[in-house]
JSON list of C-alpha atoms in Angstrom, two decimals:
[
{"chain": "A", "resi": 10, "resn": "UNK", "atom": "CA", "xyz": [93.63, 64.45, 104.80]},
{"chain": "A", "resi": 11, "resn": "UNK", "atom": "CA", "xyz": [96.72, 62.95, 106.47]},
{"chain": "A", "resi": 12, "resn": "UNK", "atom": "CA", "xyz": [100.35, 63.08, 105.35]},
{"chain": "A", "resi": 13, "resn": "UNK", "atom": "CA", "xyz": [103.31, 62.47, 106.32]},
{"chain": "A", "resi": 14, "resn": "UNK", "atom": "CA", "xyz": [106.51, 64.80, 107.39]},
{"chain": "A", "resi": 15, "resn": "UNK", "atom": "CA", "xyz": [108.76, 62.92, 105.31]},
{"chain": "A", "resi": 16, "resn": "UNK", "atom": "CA", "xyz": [106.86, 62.73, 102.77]},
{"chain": "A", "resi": 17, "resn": "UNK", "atom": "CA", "xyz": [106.24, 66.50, 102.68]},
{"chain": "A", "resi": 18, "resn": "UNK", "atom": "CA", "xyz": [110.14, 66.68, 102.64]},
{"chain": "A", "resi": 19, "resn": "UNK", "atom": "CA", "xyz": [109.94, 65.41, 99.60]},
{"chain": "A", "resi": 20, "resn": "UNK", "atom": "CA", "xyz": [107.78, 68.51, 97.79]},
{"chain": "A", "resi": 21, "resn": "UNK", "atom": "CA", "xyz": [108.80, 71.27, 99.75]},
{"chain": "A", "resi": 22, "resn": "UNK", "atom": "CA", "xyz": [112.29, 72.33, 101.09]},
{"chain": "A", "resi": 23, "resn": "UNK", "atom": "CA", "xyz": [111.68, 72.86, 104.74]},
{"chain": "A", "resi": 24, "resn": "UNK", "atom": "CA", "xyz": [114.95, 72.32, 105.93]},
{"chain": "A", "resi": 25, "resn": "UNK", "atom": "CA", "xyz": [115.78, 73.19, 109.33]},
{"chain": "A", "resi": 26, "resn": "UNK", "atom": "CA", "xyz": [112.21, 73.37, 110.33]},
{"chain": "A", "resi": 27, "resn": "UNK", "atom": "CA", "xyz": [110.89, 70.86, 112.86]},
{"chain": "A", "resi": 28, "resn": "UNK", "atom": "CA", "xyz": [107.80, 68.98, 113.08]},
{"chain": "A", "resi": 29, "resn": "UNK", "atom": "CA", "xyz": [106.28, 70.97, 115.74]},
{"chain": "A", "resi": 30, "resn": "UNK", "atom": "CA", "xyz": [107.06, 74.04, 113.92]},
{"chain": "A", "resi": 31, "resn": "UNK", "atom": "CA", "xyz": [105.77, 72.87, 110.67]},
{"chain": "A", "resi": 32, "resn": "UNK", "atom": "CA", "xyz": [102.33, 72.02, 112.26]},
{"chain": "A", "resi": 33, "resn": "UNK", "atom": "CA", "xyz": [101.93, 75.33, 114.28]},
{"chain": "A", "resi": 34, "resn": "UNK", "atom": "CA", "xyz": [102.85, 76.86, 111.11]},
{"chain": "A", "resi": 35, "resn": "UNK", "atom": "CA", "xyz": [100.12, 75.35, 109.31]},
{"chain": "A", "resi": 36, "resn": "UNK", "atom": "CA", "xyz": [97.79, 76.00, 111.94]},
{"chain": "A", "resi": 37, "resn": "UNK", "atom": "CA", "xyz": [98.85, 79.46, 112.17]},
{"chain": "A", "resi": 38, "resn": "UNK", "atom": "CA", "xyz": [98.98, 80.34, 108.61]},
{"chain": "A", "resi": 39, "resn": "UNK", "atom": "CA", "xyz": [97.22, 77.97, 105.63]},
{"chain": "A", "resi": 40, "resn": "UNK", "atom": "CA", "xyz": [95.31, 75.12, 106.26]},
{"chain": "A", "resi": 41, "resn": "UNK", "atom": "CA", "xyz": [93.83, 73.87, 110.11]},
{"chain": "A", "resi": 42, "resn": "UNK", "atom": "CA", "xyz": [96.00, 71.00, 111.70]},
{"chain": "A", "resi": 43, "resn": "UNK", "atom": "CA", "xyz": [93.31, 68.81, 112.92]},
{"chain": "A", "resi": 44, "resn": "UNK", "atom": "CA", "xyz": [96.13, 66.13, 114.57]},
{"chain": "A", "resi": 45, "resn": "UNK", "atom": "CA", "xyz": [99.40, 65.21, 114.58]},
{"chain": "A", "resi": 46, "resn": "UNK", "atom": "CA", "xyz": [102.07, 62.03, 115.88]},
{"chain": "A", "resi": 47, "resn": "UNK", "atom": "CA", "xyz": [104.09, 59.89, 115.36]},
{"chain": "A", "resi": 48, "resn": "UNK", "atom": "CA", "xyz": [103.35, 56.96, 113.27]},
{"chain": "A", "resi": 49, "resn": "UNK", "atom": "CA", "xyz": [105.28, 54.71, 116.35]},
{"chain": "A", "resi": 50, "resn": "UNK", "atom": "CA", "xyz": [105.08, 54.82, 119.78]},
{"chain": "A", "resi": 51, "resn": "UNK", "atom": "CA", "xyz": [108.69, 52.96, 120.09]},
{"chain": "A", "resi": 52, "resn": "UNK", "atom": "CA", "xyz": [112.77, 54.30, 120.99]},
{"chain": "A", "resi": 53, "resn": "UNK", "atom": "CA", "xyz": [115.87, 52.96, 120.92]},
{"chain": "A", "resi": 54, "resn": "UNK", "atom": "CA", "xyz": [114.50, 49.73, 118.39]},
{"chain": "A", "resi": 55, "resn": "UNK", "atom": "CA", "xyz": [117.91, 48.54, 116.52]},
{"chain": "A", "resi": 56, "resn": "UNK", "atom": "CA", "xyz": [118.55, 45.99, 113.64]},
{"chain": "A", "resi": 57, "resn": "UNK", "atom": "CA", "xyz": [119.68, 42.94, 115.57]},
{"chain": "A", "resi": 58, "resn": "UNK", "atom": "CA", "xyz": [120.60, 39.03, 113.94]},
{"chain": "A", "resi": 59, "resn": "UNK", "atom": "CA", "xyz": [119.33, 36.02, 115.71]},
{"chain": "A", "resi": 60, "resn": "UNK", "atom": "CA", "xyz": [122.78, 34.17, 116.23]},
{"chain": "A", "resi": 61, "resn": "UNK", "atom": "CA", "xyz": [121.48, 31.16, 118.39]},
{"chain": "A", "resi": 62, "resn": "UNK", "atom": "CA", "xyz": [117.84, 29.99, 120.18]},
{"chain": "A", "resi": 63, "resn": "UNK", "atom": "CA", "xyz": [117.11, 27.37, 122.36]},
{"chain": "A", "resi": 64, "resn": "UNK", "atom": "CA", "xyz": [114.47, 26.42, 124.90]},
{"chain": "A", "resi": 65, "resn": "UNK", "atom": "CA", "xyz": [113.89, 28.36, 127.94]},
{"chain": "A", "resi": 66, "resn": "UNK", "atom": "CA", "xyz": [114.81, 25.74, 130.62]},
{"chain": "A", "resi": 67, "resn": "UNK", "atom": "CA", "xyz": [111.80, 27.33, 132.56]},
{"chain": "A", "resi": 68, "resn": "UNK", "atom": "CA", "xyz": [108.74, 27.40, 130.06]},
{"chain": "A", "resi": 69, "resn": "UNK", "atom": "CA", "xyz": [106.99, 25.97, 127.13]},
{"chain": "A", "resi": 70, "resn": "UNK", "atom": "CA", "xyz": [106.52, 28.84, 124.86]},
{"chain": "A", "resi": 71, "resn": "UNK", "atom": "CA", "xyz": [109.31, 30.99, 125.56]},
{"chain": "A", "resi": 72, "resn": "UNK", "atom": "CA", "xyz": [112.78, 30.79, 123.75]},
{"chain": "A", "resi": 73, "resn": "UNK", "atom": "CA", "xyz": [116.11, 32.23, 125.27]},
{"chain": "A", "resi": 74, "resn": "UNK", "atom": "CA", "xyz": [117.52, 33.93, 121.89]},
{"chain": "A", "resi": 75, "resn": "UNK", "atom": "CA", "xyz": [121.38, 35.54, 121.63]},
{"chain": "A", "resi": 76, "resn": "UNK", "atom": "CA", "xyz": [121.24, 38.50, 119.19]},
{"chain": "A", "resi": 77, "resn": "UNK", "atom": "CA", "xyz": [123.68, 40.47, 117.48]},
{"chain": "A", "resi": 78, "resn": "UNK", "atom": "CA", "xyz": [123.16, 43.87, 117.61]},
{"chain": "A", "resi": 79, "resn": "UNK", "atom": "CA", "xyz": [126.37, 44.88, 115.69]},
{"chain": "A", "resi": 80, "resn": "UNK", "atom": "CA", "xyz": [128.37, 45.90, 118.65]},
{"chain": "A", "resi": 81, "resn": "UNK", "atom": "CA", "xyz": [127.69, 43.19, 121.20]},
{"chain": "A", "resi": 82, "resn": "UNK", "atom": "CA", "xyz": [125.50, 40.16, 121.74]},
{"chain": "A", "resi": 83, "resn": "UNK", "atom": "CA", "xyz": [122.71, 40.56, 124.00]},
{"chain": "A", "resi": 84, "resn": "UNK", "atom": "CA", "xyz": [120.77, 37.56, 125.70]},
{"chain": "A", "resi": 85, "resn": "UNK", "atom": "CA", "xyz": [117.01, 38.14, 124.93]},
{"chain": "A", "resi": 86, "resn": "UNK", "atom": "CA", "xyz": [113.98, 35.85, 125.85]},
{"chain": "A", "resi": 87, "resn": "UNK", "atom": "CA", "xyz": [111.70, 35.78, 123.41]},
{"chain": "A", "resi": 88, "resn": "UNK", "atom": "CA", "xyz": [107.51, 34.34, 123.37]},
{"chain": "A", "resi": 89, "resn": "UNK", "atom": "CA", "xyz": [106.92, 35.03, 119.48]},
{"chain": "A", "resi": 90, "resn": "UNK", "atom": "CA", "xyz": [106.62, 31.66, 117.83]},
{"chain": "A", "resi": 91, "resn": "UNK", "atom": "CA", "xyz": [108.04, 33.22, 114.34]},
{"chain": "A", "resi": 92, "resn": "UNK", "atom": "CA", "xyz": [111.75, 33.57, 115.74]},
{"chain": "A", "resi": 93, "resn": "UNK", "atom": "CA", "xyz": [114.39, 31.76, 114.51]},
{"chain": "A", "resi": 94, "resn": "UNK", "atom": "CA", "xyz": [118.28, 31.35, 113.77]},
{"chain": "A", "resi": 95, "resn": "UNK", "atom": "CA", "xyz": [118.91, 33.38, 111.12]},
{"chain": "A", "resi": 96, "resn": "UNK", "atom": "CA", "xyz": [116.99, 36.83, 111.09]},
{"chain": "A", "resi": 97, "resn": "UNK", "atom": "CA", "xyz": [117.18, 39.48, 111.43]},
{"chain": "A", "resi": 98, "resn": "UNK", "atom": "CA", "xyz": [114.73, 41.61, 113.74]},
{"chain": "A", "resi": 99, "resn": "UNK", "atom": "CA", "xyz": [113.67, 44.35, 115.45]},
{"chain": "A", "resi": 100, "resn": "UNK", "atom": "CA", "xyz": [115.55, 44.88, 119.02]},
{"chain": "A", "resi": 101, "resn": "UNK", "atom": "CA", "xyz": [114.31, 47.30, 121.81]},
{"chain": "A", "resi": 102, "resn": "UNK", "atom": "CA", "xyz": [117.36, 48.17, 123.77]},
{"chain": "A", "resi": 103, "resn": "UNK", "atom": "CA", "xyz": [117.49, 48.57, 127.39]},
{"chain": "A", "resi": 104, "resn": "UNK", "atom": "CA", "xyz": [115.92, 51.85, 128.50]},
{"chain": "A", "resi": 105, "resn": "UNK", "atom": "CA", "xyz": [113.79, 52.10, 125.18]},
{"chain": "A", "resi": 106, "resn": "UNK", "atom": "CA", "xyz": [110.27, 51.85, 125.23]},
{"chain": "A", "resi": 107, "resn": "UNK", "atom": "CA", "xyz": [107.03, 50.68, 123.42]},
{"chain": "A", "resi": 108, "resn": "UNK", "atom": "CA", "xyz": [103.74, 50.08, 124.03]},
{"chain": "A", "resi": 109, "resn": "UNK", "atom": "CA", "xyz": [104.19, 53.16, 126.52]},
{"chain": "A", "resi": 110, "resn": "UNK", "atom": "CA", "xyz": [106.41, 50.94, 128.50]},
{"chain": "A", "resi": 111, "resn": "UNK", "atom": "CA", "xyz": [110.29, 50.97, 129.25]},
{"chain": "A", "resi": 112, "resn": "UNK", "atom": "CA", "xyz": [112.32, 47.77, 128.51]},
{"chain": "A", "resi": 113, "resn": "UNK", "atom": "CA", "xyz": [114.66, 46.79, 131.47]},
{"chain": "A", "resi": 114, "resn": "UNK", "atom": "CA", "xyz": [116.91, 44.56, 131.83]},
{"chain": "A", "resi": 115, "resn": "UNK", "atom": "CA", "xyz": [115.23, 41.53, 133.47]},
{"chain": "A", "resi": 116, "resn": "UNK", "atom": "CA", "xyz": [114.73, 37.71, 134.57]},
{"chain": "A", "resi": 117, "resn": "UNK", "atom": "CA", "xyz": [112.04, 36.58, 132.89]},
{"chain": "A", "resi": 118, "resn": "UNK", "atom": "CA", "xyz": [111.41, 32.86, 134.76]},
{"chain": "A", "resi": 119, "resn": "UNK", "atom": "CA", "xyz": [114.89, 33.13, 136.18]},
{"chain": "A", "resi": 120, "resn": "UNK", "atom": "CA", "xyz": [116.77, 33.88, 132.68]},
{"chain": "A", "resi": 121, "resn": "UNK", "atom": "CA", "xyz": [118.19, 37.68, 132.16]},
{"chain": "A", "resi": 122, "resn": "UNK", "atom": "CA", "xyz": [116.45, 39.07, 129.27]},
{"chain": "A", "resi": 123, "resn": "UNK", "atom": "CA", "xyz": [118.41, 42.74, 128.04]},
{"chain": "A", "resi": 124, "resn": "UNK", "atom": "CA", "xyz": [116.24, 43.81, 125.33]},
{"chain": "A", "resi": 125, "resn": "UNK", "atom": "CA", "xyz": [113.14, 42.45, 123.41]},
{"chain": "A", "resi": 126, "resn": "UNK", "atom": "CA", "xyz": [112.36, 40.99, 119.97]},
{"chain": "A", "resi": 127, "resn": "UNK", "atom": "CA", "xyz": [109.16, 42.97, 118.64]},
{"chain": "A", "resi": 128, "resn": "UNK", "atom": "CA", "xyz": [106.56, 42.97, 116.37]},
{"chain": "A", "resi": 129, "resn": "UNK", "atom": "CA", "xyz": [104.89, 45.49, 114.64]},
{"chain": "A", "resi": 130, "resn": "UNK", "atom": "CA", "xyz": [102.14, 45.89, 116.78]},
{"chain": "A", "resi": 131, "resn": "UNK", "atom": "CA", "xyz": [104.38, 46.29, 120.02]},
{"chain": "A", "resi": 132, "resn": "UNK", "atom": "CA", "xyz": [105.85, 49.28, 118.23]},
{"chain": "A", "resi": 133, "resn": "UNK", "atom": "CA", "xyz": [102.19, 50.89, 118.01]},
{"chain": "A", "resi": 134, "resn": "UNK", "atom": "CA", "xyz": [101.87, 50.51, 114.10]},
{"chain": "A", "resi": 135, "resn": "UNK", "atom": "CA", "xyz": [98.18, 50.50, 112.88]},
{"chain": "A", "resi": 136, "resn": "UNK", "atom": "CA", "xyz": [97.29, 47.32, 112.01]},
{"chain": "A", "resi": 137, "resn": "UNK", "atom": "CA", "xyz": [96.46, 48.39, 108.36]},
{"chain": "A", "resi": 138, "resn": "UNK", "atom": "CA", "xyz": [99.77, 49.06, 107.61]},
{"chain": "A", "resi": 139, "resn": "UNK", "atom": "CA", "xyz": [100.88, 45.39, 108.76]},
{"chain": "A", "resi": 140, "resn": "UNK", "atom": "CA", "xyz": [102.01, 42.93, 105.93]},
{"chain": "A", "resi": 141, "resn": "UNK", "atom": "CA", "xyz": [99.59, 39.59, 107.43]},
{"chain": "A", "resi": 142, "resn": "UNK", "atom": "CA", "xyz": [102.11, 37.87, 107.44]},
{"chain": "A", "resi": 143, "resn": "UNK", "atom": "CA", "xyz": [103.70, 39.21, 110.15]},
{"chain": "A", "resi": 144, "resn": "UNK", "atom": "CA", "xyz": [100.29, 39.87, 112.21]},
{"chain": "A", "resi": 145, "resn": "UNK", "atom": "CA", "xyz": [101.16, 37.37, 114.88]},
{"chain": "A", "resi": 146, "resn": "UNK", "atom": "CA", "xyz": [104.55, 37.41, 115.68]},
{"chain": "A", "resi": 147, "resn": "UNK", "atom": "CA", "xyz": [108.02, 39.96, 115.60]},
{"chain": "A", "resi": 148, "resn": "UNK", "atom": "CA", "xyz": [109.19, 41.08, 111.88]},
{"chain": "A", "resi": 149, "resn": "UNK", "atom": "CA", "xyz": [111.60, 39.55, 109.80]},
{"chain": "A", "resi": 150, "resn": "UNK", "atom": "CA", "xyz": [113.62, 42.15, 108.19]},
{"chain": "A", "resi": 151, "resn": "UNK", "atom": "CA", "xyz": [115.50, 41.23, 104.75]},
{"chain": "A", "resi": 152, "resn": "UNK", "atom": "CA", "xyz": [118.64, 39.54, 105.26]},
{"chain": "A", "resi": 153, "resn": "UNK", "atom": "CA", "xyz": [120.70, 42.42, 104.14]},
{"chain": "A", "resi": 154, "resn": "UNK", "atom": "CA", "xyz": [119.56, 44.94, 106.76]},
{"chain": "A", "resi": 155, "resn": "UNK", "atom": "CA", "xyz": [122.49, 46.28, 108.77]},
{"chain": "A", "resi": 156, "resn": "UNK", "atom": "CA", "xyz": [123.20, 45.37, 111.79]},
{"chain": "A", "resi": 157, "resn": "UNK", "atom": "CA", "xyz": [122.89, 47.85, 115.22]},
{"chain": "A", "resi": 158, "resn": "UNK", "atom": "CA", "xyz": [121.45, 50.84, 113.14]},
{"chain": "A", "resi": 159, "resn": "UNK", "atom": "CA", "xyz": [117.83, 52.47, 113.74]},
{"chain": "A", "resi": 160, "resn": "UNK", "atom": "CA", "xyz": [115.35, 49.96, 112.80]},
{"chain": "A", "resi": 161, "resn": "UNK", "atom": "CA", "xyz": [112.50, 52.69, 112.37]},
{"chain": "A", "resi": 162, "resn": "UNK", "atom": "CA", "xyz": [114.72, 54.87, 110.02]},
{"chain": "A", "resi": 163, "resn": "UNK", "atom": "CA", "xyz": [115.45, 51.70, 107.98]},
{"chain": "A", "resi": 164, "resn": "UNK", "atom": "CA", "xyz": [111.52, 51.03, 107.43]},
{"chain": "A", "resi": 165, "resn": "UNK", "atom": "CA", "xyz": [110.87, 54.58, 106.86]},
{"chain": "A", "resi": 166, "resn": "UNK", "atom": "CA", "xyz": [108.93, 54.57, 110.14]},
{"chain": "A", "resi": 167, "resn": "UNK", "atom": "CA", "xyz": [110.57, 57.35, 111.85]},
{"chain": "A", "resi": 168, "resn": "UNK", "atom": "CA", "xyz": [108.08, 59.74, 110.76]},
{"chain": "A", "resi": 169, "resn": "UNK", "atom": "CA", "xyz": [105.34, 61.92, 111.85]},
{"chain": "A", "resi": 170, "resn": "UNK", "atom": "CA", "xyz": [101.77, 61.93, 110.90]},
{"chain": "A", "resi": 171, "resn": "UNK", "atom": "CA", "xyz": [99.65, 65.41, 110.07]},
{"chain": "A", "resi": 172, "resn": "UNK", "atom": "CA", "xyz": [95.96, 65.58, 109.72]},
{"chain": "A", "resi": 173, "resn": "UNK", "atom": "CA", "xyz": [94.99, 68.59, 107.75]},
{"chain": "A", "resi": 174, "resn": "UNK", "atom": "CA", "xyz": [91.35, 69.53, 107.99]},
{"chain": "A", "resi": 175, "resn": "UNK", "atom": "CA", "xyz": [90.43, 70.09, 104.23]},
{"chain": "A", "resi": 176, "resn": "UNK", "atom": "CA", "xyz": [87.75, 72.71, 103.74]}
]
C-alpha cells in the first residue's frame, strides 16, 4: 500500500518527526517499509507569470519568454508550444534541478535563458497523475496562484511517498 507523508499528517500528530525518521520507524517497529521518495524529482520550481513572448530570432520552435517571478523578471527560452502571455507557470530557478539535471544560466542559440518553463513530466511526476491536458507541454497554473512562492507546495507536490508492505 502506498501513502503519502502529508497525508499521514493529517491522521496522526507526528510533529517534529521527519520523513526519514518516520520510515525507519515503521520499519523498525509496525509495519515493513517496502520504499520510499519523493513524489518529484525537482528544486527550486517557483510560481512565475508569462509577461511577454516573442520569436526566438534563432529558431522555429523556440520562444524567448520574460517571466515574472515576483521579485524580478527573468528572460527564459522556452520550446513548449502551450506557452503564452498570460500564465502563469512553473519556473526552475537557476541552480535548481529536474530531470536529475541542474538548470544554468545559458544561451540557448545565442539568447540567455536564466531558468526554465516546465511541465509536469520534467518535474518527474508519474504520468498517471497528469491532467491530459497538460501531457504535452508546461502547466498552466490558475490565474490566482501567487507569484515567486514554491510551486510544489502550492500543488501539494512537496511530499513524500511510503510503500508499506501489507501482510
Amino acid at each position: 500500500m502506498k501513502v503519502s507523508y502529508e497525508w499521514l499528517k493529517t491522521l496522526v500528530n507526528i510533529e517534529g518527526i521527519s520523513f526519514e525518521q518516520l520510515v525507519e520507524d515503521l520499519s523498525l517497529y509496525s509495519v515493513e517499509v517496502e520504499g520510499s521518495k519523493a513524489l518529484t524529482n525537482a528544486s527550486k520550481v517557483v510560481i512565475g507569470y508569462v509577461k511577454a513572448k516573442e520569436l526566438h530570432p534563432n529558431s522555429d520552435k523556440l520562444s524567448l519568454c520574460q517571466v515574472n517571478i515576483g521579485d524580478e523578471v527573468l528572460s527564459i527560452v522556452c520550446g513548449a508550444p502551450n506557452v503564452r502571455v498570460g500564465q502563469k507557470v512553473m519556473v526552475v530557478l537557476p541552480s535548481g534541478h529536474v530531470s536529475g539535471h541542474e538548470i544554468k544560466v545559458s544561451s540557448i542559440r545565442g539568447i540567455r535563458s536564466e531558468g526554465m518553463i516546465c511541465s509536469f513530466q520534467e518535474i518527474g511526476l508519474e504520468s498517471k497523475f497528469i491532467p491530459e491536458k497538460f501531457i504535452d507541454g508546461i502547466v498552466v497554473l490558475d490565474d490566482d496562484a501567487p507569484l515567486g512562492i514554491n510551486a510544489l507546495a502550492y500543488l501539494g507536490l512537496d511530499d513524500y511517498q511510503i510503500e508499506l508492505g501489507l501482510t
